[in-house]
mmCIF file of C-alpha atoms in Angstrom:
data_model
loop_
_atom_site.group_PDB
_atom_site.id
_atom_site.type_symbol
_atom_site.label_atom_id
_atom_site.label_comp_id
_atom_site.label_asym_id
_atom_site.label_seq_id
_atom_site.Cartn_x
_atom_site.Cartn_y
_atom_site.Cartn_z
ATOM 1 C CA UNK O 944 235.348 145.081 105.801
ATOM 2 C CA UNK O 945 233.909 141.791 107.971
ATOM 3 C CA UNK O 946 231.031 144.668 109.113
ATOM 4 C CA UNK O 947 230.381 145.022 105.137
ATOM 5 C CA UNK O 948 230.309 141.339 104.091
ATOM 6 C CA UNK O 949 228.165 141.285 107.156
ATOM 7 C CA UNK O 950 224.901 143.698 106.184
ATOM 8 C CA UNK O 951 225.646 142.651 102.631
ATOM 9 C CA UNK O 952 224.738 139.125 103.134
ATOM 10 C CA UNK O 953 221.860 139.911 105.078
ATOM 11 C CA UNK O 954 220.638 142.377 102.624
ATOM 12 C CA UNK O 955 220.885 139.349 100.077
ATOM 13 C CA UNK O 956 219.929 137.008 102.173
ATOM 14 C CA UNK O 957 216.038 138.756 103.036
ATOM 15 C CA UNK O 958 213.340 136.718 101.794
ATOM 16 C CA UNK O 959 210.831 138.657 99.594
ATOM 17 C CA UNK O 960 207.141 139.735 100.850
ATOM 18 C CA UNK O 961 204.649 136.538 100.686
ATOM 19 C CA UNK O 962 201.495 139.035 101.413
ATOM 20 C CA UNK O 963 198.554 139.680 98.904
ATOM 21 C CA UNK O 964 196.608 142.110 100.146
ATOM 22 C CA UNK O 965 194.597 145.366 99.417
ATOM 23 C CA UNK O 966 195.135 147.795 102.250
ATOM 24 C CA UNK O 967 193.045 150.325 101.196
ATOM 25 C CA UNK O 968 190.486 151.224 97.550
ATOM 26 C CA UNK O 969 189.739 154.748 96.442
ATOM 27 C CA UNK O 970 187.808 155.899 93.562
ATOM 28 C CA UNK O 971 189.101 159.325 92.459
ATOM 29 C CA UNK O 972 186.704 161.061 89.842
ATOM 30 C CA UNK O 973 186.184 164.663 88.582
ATOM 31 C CA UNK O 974 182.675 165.607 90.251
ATOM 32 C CA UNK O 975 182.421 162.911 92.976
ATOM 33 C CA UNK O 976 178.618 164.611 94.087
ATOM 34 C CA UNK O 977 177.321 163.116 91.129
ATOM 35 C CA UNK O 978 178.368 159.626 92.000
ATOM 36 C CA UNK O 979 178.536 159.507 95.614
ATOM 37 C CA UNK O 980 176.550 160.619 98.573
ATOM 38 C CA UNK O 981 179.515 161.993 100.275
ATOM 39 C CA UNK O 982 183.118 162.476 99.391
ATOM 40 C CA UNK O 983 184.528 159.814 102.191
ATOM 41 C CA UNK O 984 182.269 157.347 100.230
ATOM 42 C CA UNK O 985 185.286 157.305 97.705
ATOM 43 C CA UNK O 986 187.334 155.321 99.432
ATOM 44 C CA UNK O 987 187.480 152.269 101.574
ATOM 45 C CA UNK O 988 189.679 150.903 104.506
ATOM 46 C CA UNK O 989 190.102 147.160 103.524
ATOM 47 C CA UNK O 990 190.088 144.790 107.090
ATOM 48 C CA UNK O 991 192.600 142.074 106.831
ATOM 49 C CA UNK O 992 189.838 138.937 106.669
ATOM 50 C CA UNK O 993 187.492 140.981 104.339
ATOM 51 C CA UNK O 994 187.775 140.068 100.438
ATOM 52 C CA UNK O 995 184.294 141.681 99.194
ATOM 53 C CA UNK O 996 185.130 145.827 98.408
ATOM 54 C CA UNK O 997 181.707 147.807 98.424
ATOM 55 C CA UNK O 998 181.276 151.453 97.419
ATOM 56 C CA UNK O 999 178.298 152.828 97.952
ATOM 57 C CA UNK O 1000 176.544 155.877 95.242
ATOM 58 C CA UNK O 1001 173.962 157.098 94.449
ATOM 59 C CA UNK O 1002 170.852 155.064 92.852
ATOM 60 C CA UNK O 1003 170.914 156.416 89.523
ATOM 61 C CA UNK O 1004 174.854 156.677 89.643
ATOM 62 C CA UNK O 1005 176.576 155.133 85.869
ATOM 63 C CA UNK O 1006 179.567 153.025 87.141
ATOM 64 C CA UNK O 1007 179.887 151.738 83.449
ATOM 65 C CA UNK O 1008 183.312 153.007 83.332
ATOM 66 C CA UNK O 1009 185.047 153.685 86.647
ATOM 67 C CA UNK O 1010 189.125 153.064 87.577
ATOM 68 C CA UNK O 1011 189.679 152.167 91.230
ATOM 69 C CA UNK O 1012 192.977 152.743 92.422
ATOM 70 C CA UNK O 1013 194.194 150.260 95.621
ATOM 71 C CA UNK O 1014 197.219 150.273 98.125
ATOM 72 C CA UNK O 1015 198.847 146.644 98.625
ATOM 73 C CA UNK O 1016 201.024 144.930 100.817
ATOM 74 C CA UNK O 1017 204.243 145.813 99.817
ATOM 75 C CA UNK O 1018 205.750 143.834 96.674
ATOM 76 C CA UNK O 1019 202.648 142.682 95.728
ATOM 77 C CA UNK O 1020 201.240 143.210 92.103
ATOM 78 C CA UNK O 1021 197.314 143.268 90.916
ATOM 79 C CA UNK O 1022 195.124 142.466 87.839
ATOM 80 C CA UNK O 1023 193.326 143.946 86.064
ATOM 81 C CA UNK O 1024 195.638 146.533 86.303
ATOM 82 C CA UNK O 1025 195.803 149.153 88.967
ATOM 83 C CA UNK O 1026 193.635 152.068 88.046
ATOM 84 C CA UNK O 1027 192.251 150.430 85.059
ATOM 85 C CA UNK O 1028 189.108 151.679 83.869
ATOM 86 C CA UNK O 1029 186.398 148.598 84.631
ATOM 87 C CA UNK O 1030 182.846 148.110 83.811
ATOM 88 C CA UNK O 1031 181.079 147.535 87.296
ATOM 89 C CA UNK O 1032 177.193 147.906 85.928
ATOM 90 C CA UNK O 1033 177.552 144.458 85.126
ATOM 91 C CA UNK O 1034 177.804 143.325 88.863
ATOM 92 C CA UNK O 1035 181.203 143.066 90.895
ATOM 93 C CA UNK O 1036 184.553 143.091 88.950
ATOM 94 C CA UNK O 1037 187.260 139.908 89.871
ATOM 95 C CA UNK O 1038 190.697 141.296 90.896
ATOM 96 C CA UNK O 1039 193.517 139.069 91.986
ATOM 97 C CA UNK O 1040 196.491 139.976 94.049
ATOM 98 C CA UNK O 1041 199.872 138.015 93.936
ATOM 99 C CA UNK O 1042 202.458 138.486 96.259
ATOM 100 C CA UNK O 1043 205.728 139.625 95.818
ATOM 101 C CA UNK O 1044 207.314 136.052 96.096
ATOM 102 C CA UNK O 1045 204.830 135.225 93.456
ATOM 103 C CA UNK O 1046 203.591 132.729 95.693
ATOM 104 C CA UNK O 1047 199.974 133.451 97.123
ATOM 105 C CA UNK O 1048 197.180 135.066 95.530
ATOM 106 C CA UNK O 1049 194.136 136.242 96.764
ATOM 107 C CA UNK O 1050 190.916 136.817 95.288
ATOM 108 C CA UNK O 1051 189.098 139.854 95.476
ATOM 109 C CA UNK O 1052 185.450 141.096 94.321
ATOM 110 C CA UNK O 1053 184.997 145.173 93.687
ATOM 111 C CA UNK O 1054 181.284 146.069 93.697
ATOM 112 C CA UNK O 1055 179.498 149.445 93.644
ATOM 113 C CA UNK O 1056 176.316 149.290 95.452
ATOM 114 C CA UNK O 1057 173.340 151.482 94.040
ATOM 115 C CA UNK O 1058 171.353 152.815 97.165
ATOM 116 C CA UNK O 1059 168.947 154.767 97.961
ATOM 117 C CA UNK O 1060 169.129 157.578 100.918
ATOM 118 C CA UNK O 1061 166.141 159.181 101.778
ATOM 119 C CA UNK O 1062 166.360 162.860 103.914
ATOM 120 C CA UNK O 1063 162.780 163.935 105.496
ATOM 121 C CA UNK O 1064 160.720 167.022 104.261
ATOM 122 C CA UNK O 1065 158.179 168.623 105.419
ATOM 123 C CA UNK O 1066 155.608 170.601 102.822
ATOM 124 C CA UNK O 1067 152.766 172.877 104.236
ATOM 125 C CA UNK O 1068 149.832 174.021 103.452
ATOM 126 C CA UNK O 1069 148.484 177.497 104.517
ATOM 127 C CA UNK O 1070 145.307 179.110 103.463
ATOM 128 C CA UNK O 1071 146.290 182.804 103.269
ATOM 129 C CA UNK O 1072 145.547 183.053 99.280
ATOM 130 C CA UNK O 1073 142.821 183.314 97.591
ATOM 131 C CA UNK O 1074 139.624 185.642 95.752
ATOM 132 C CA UNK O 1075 136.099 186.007 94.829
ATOM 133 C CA UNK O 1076 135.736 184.286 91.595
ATOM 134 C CA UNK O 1077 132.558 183.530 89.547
ATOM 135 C CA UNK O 1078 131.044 181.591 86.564
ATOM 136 C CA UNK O 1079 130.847 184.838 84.599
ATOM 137 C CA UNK O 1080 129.330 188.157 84.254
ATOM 138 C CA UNK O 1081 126.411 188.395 86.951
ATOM 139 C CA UNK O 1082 126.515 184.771 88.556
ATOM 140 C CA UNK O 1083 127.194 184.658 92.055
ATOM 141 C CA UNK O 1084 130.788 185.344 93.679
ATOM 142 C CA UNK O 1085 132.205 183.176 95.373
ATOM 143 C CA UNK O 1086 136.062 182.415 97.152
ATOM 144 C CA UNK O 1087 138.827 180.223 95.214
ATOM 145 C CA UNK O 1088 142.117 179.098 96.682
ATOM 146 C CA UNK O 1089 145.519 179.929 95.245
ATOM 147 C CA UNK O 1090 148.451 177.451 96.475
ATOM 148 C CA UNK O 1091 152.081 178.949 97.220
ATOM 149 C CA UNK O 1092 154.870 177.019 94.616
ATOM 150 C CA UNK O 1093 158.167 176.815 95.953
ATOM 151 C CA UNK O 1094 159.197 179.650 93.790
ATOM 152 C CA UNK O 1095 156.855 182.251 95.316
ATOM 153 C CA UNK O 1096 153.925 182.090 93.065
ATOM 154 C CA UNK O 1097 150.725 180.935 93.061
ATOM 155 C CA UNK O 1098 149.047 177.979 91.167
ATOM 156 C CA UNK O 1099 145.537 176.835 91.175
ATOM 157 C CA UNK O 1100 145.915 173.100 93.490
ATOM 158 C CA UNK O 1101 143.260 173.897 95.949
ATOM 159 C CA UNK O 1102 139.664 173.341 94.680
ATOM 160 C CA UNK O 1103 136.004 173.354 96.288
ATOM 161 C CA UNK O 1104 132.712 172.908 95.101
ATOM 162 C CA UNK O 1105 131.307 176.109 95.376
ATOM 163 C CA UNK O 1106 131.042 176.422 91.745
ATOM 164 C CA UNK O 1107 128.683 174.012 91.390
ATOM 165 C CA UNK O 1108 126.819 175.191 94.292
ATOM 166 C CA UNK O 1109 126.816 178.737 92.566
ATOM 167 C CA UNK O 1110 124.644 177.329 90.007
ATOM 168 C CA UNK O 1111 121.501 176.997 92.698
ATOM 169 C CA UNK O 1112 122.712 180.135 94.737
ATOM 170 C CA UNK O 1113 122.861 183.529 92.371
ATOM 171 C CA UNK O 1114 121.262 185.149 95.321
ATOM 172 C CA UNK O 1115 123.651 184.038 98.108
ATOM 173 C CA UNK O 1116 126.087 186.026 99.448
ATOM 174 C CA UNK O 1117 130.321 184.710 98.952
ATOM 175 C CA UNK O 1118 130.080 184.215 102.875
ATOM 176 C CA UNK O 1119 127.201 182.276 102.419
ATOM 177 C CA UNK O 1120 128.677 179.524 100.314
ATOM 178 C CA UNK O 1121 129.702 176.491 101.799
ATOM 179 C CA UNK O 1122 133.778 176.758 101.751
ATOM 180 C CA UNK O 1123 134.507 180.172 103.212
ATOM 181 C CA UNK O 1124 137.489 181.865 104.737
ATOM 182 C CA UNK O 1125 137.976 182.166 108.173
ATOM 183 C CA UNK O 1126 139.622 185.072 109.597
ATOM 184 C CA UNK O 1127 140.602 183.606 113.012
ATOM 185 C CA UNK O 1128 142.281 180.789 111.891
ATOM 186 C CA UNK O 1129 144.630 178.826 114.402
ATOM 187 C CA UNK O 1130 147.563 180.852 112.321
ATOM 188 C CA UNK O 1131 146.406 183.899 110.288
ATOM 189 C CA UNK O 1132 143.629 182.626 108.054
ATOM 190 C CA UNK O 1133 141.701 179.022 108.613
ATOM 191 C CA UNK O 1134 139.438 177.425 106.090
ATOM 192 C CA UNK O 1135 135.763 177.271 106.945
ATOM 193 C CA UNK O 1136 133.710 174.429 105.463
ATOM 194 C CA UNK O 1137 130.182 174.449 106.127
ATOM 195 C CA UNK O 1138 127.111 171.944 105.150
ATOM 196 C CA UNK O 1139 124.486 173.928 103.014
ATOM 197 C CA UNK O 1140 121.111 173.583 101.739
ATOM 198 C CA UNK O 1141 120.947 173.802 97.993
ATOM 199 C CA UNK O 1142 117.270 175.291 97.918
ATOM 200 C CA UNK O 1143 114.407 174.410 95.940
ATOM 201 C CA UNK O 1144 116.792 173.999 93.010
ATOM 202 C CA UNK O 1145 118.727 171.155 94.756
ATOM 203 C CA UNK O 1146 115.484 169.692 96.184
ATOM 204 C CA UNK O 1147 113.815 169.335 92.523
ATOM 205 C CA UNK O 1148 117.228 167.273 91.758
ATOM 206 C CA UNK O 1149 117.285 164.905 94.923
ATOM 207 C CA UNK O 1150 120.668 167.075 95.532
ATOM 208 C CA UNK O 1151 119.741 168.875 98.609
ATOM 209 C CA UNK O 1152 122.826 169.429 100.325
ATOM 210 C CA UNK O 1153 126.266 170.699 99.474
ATOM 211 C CA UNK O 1154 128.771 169.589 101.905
ATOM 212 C CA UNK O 1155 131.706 172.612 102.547
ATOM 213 C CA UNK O 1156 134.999 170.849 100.823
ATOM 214 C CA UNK O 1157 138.076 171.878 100.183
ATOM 215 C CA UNK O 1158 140.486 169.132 98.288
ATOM 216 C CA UNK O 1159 143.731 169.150 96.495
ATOM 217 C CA UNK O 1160 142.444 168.755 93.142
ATOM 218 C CA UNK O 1161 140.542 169.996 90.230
ATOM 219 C CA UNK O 1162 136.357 170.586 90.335
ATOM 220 C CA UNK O 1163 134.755 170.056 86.997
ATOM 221 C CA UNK O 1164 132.041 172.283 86.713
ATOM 222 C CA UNK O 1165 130.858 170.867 83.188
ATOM 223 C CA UNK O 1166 130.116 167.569 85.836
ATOM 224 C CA UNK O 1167 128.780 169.144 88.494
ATOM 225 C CA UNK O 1168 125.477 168.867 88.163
ATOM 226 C CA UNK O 1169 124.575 165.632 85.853
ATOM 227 C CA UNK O 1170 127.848 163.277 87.525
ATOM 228 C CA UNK O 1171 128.271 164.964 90.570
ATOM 229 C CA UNK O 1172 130.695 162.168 91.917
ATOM 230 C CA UNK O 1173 132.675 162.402 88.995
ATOM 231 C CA UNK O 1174 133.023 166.165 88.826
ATOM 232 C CA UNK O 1175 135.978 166.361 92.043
ATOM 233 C CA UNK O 1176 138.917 164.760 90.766
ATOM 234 C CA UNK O 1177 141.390 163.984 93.678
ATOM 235 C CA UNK O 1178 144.897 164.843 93.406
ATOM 236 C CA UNK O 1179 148.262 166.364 92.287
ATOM 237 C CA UNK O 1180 151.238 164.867 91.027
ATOM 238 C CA UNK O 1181 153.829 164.530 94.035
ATOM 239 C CA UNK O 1182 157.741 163.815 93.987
ATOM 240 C CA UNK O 1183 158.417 162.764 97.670
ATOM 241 C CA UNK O 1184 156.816 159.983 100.108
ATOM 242 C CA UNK O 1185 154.753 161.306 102.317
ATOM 243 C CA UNK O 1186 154.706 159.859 105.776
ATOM 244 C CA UNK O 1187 152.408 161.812 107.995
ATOM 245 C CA UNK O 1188 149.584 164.213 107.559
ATOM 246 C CA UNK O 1189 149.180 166.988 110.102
ATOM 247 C CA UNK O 1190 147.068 169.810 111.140
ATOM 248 C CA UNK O 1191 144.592 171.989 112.800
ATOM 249 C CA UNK O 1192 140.487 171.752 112.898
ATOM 250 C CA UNK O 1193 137.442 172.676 114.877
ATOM 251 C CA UNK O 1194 134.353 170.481 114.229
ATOM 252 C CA UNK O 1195 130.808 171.120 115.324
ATOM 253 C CA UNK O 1196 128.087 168.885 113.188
ATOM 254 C CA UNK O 1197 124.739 169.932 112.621
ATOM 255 C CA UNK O 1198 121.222 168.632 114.500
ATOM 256 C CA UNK O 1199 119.688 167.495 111.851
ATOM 257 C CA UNK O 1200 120.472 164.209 109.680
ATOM 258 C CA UNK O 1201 118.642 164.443 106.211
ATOM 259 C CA UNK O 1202 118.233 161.913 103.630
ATOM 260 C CA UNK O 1203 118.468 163.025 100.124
ATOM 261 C CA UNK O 1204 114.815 163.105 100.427
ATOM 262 C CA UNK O 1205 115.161 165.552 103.066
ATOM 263 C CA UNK O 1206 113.810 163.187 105.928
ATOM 264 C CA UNK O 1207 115.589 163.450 108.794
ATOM 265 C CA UNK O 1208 117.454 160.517 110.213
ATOM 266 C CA UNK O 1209 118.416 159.271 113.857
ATOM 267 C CA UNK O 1210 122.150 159.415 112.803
ATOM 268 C CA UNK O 1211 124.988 162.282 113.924
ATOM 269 C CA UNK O 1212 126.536 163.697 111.203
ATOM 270 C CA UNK O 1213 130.705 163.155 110.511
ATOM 271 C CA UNK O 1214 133.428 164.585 109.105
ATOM 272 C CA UNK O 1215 135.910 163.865 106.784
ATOM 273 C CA UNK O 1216 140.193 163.961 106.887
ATOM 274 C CA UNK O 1217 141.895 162.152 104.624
ATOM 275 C CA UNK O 1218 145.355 161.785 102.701
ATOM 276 C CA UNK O 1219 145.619 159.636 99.560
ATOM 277 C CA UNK O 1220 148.638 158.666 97.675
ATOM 278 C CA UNK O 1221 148.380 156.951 94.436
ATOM 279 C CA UNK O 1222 149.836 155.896 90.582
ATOM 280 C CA UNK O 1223 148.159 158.532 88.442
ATOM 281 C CA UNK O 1224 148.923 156.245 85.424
ATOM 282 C CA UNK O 1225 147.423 152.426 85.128
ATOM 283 C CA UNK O 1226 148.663 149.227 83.605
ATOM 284 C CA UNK O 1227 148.583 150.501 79.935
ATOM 285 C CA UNK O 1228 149.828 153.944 80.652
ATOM 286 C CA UNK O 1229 146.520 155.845 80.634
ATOM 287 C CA UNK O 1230 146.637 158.294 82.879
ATOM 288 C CA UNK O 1231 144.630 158.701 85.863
ATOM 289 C CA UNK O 1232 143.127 161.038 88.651
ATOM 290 C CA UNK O 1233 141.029 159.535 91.486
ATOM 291 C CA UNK O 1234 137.601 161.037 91.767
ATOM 292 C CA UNK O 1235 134.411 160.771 94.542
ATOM 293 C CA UNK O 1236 133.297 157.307 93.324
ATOM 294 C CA UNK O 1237 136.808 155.411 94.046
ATOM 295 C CA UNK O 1238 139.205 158.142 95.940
ATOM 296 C CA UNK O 1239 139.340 155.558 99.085
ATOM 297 C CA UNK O 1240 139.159 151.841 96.902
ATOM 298 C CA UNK O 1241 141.040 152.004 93.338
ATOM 299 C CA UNK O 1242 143.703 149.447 93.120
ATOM 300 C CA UNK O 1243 146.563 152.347 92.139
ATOM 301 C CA UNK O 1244 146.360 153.808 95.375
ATOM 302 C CA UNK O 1245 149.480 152.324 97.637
ATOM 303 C CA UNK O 1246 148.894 154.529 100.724
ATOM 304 C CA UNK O 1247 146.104 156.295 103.141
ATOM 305 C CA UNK O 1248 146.025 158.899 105.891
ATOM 306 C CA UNK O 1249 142.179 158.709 107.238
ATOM 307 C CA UNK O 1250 141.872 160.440 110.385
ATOM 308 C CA UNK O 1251 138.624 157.912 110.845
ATOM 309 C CA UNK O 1252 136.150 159.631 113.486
ATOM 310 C CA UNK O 1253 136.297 163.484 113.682
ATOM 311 C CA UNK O 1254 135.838 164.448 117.161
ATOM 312 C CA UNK O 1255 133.786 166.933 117.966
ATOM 313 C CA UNK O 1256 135.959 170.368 119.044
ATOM 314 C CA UNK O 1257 135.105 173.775 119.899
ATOM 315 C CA UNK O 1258 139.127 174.809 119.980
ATOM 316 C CA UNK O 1259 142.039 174.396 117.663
ATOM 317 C CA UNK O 1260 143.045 170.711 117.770
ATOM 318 C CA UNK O 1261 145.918 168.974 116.309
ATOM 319 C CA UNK O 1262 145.420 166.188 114.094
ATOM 320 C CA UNK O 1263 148.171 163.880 113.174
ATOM 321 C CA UNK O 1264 147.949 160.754 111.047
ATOM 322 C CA UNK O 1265 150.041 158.277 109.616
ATOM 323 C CA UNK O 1266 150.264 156.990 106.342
ATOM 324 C CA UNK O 1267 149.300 153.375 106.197
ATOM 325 C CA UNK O 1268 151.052 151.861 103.234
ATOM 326 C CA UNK O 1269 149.745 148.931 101.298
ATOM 327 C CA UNK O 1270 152.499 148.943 98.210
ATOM 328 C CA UNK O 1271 156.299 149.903 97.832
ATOM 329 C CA UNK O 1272 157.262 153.513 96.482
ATOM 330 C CA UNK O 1273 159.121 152.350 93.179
ATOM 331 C CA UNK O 1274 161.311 155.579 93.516
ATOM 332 C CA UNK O 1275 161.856 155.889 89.257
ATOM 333 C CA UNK O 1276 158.413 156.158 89.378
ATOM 334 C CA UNK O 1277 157.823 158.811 91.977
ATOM 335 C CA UNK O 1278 160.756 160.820 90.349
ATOM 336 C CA UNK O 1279 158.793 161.188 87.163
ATOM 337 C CA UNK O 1280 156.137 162.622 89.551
ATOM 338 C CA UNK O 1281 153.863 158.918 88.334
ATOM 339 C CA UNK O 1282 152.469 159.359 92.015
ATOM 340 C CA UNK O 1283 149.208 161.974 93.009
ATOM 341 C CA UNK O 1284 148.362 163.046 96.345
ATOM 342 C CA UNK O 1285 145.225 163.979 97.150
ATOM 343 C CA UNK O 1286 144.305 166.047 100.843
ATOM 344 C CA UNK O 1287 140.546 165.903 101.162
ATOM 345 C CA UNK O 1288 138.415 167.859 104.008
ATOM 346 C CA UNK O 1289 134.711 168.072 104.288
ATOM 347 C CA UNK O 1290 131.988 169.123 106.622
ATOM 348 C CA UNK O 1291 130.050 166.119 105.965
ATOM 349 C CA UNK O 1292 131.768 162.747 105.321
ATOM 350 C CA UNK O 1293 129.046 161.150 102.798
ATOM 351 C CA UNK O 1294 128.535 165.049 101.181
ATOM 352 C CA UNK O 1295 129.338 163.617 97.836
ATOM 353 C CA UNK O 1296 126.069 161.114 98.223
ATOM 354 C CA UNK O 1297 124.261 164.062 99.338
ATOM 355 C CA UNK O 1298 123.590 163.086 102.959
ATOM 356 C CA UNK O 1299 124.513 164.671 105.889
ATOM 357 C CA UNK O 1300 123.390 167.799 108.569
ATOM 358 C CA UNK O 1301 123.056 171.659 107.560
ATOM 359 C CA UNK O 1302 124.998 173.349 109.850
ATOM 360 C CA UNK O 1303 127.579 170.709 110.249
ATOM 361 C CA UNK O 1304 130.841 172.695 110.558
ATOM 362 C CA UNK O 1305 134.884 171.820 110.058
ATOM 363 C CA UNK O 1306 137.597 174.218 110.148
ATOM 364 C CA UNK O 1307 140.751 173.513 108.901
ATOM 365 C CA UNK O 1308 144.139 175.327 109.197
ATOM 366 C CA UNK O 1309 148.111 174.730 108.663
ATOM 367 C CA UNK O 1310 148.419 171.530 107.117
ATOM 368 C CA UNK O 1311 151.448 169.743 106.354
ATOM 369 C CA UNK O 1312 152.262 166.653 104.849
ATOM 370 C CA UNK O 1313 155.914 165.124 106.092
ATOM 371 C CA UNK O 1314 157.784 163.295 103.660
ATOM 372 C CA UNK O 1315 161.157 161.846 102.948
ATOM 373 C CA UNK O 1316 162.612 162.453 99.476
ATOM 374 C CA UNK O 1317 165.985 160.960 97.824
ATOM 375 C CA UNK O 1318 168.552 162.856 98.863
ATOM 376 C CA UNK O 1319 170.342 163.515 95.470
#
């Protein structure tokens, strides 16, 4: 009996819980991929001194209407309620915690933090498609591109001038155009890019030379010949960041230097290896592609890969450039696809100007641009 009385008034006697804390948060939803990165983002351990609760999702995550559910000290109660559907889109939520004595509170802010997390990607470029093409029934034959989509078929990215040099050269032969196959590629088949003569045709129009190109773009051949510059639009619309450009090439430039007057000038001739990223829509929503007059100075473009000086190479060389960022990737944007790239290779760097060496030779194979995209 004494025993009893004993426990019993120590039972009675036990002073109730003065702790108001959150031990742990969860978020428990039905499809937690489309909120959060991974499932362990869903909850959160909650250290003793710490009174700010972040989750982290995904950027375009809706936490408009979201019901946290936390473990407390024992005793202790919470409001708003626990598991109480909140509105965090707003900016953190305001719970309070009082202790089970009803003594202490403590103050706690619940915030869900949109981020974005990037994975890298790599997309490359061979040259194993393409076919003779013409401007129509007799005209001169010459070779097209074909890209590979991600889906296995083939789309019409890659584009050259040799249409507009078919326009001076119904006698030439397909191999004799500037932009060419080339069989012994460093991987299967290379691109070969040679600088032409244009003939008396081309002479007669102070257009004497046709630099070999090959471009990620469109060539518009109703241009070709009366706005030359204007006729190679630069560019497809691109969902990732790119980060690097990368390849193969040989280069070899011609002897001879002309002048669009066909003088010959003390000068060696260059190539050209460039990457450009850039809005393809301006201020007012009008959209844009870059073209030969302002590929490497309009204001939209927010990052360039230039490889610069083209060595000279009789073997396969690896090229490897950087993209040199001048604006931040506003990643809505670039989801829409509101961003172009543009890959641009030519035999003669100032081609589109109509300067440069016959002869002058760049080949180009397995190209890749790395990227990162969001990881969704």
């Amino acid at each position: 009996m004494a025993a009893t009385l004993l426990l019993g008034s120590c039972i009675k006697d036990e002073p109730l819980n003065a702790e108001a804390d959150i031990l742990s948060a969860a978020v428990h939803v039905d499809n937690p991929g489309e909120l959060f990165y991974h499932v362990t983002d869903t909850e959160r351990m909650v250290p003793s001194a710490e009174t700010t609760i972040t989750f982290t999702v995904k950027r375009k995550a809706d936490v408009s209407a979201l019901a946290p559910r936390f473990a407390l000290t024992d005793g202790a109660t919470i409001q708003p309620a626990n598991g109480s559907v909140q509105d965090f889109s707003n900016g953190p939520v305001v719970y309070t915690v009082t202790s089970q004595d009803g003594a202490w509170t403590r103050r706690y802010e619940v915030a869900f933090e949109a981020v974005a997390r990037m994975e890298r990607d790599t997309v490359s470029y061979d040259f194993e498609h393409f076919e003779l093409t013409s401007l129509g029934e007799g005209a001169a034959k010459y070779y097209a591109w074909k890209s590979e989509n991600e889906d296995g078929t083939l789309g019409n990215d890659w584009a050259t001038g040799n249409g507009g040099f078919s326009i001076a050269a119904w006698d030439k032969s397909p191999e004799e155009f500037p932009s060419v196959p080339e069989a012994n590629g460093y991987d299967g088949y290379g691109v070969k890019l040679t600088t032409r003569s244009t003939g008396a045709l081309g002479a007669m129009m102070n257009m004497r030379l046709a630099a070999g190109n090959l471009f990620y773009g469109d060539f518009d051949l109703e241009n070709a010949l009366m706005d030359p510059l204007h006729a190679t639009r630069f560019g497809k619309p691109f969902d990732r960041k790119p980060l690097r450009f990368t390849g193969y090439y040989k280069y070899q430039p011609g002897k001879e230097f002309w002048d669009k007057t066909g003088h010959v000038l003390a000068r060696p001739d260059s190539a050209d290896v460039y990457a450009v990223f850039y809005r393809n829509h301006d201020d007012r929503g009008n959209a844009v592609t870059l073209d030969g007059e302002n590929v490497k100075t309009s204001e939209l473009i927010v990052a360039m890969a230039d490889m610069g000086y083209v060595k000279p190479v009789d073997e396969w060389t690896e090229f490897d450039v950087t993209f040199a960022y001048s604006a931040d990737i506003d990643l809505d944007v670039l989801s829409e696809r509101g961003y172009s790239l543009a890959l641009v290779f030519s035999s003669s760097k100032d081609g589109a100007s109509f300067l440069g060496a016959p002869g002058s030779t760049l080949y180009i194979d397995k190209v890749k641009v790395i990227c990162e995209k969001e990881d969704e």
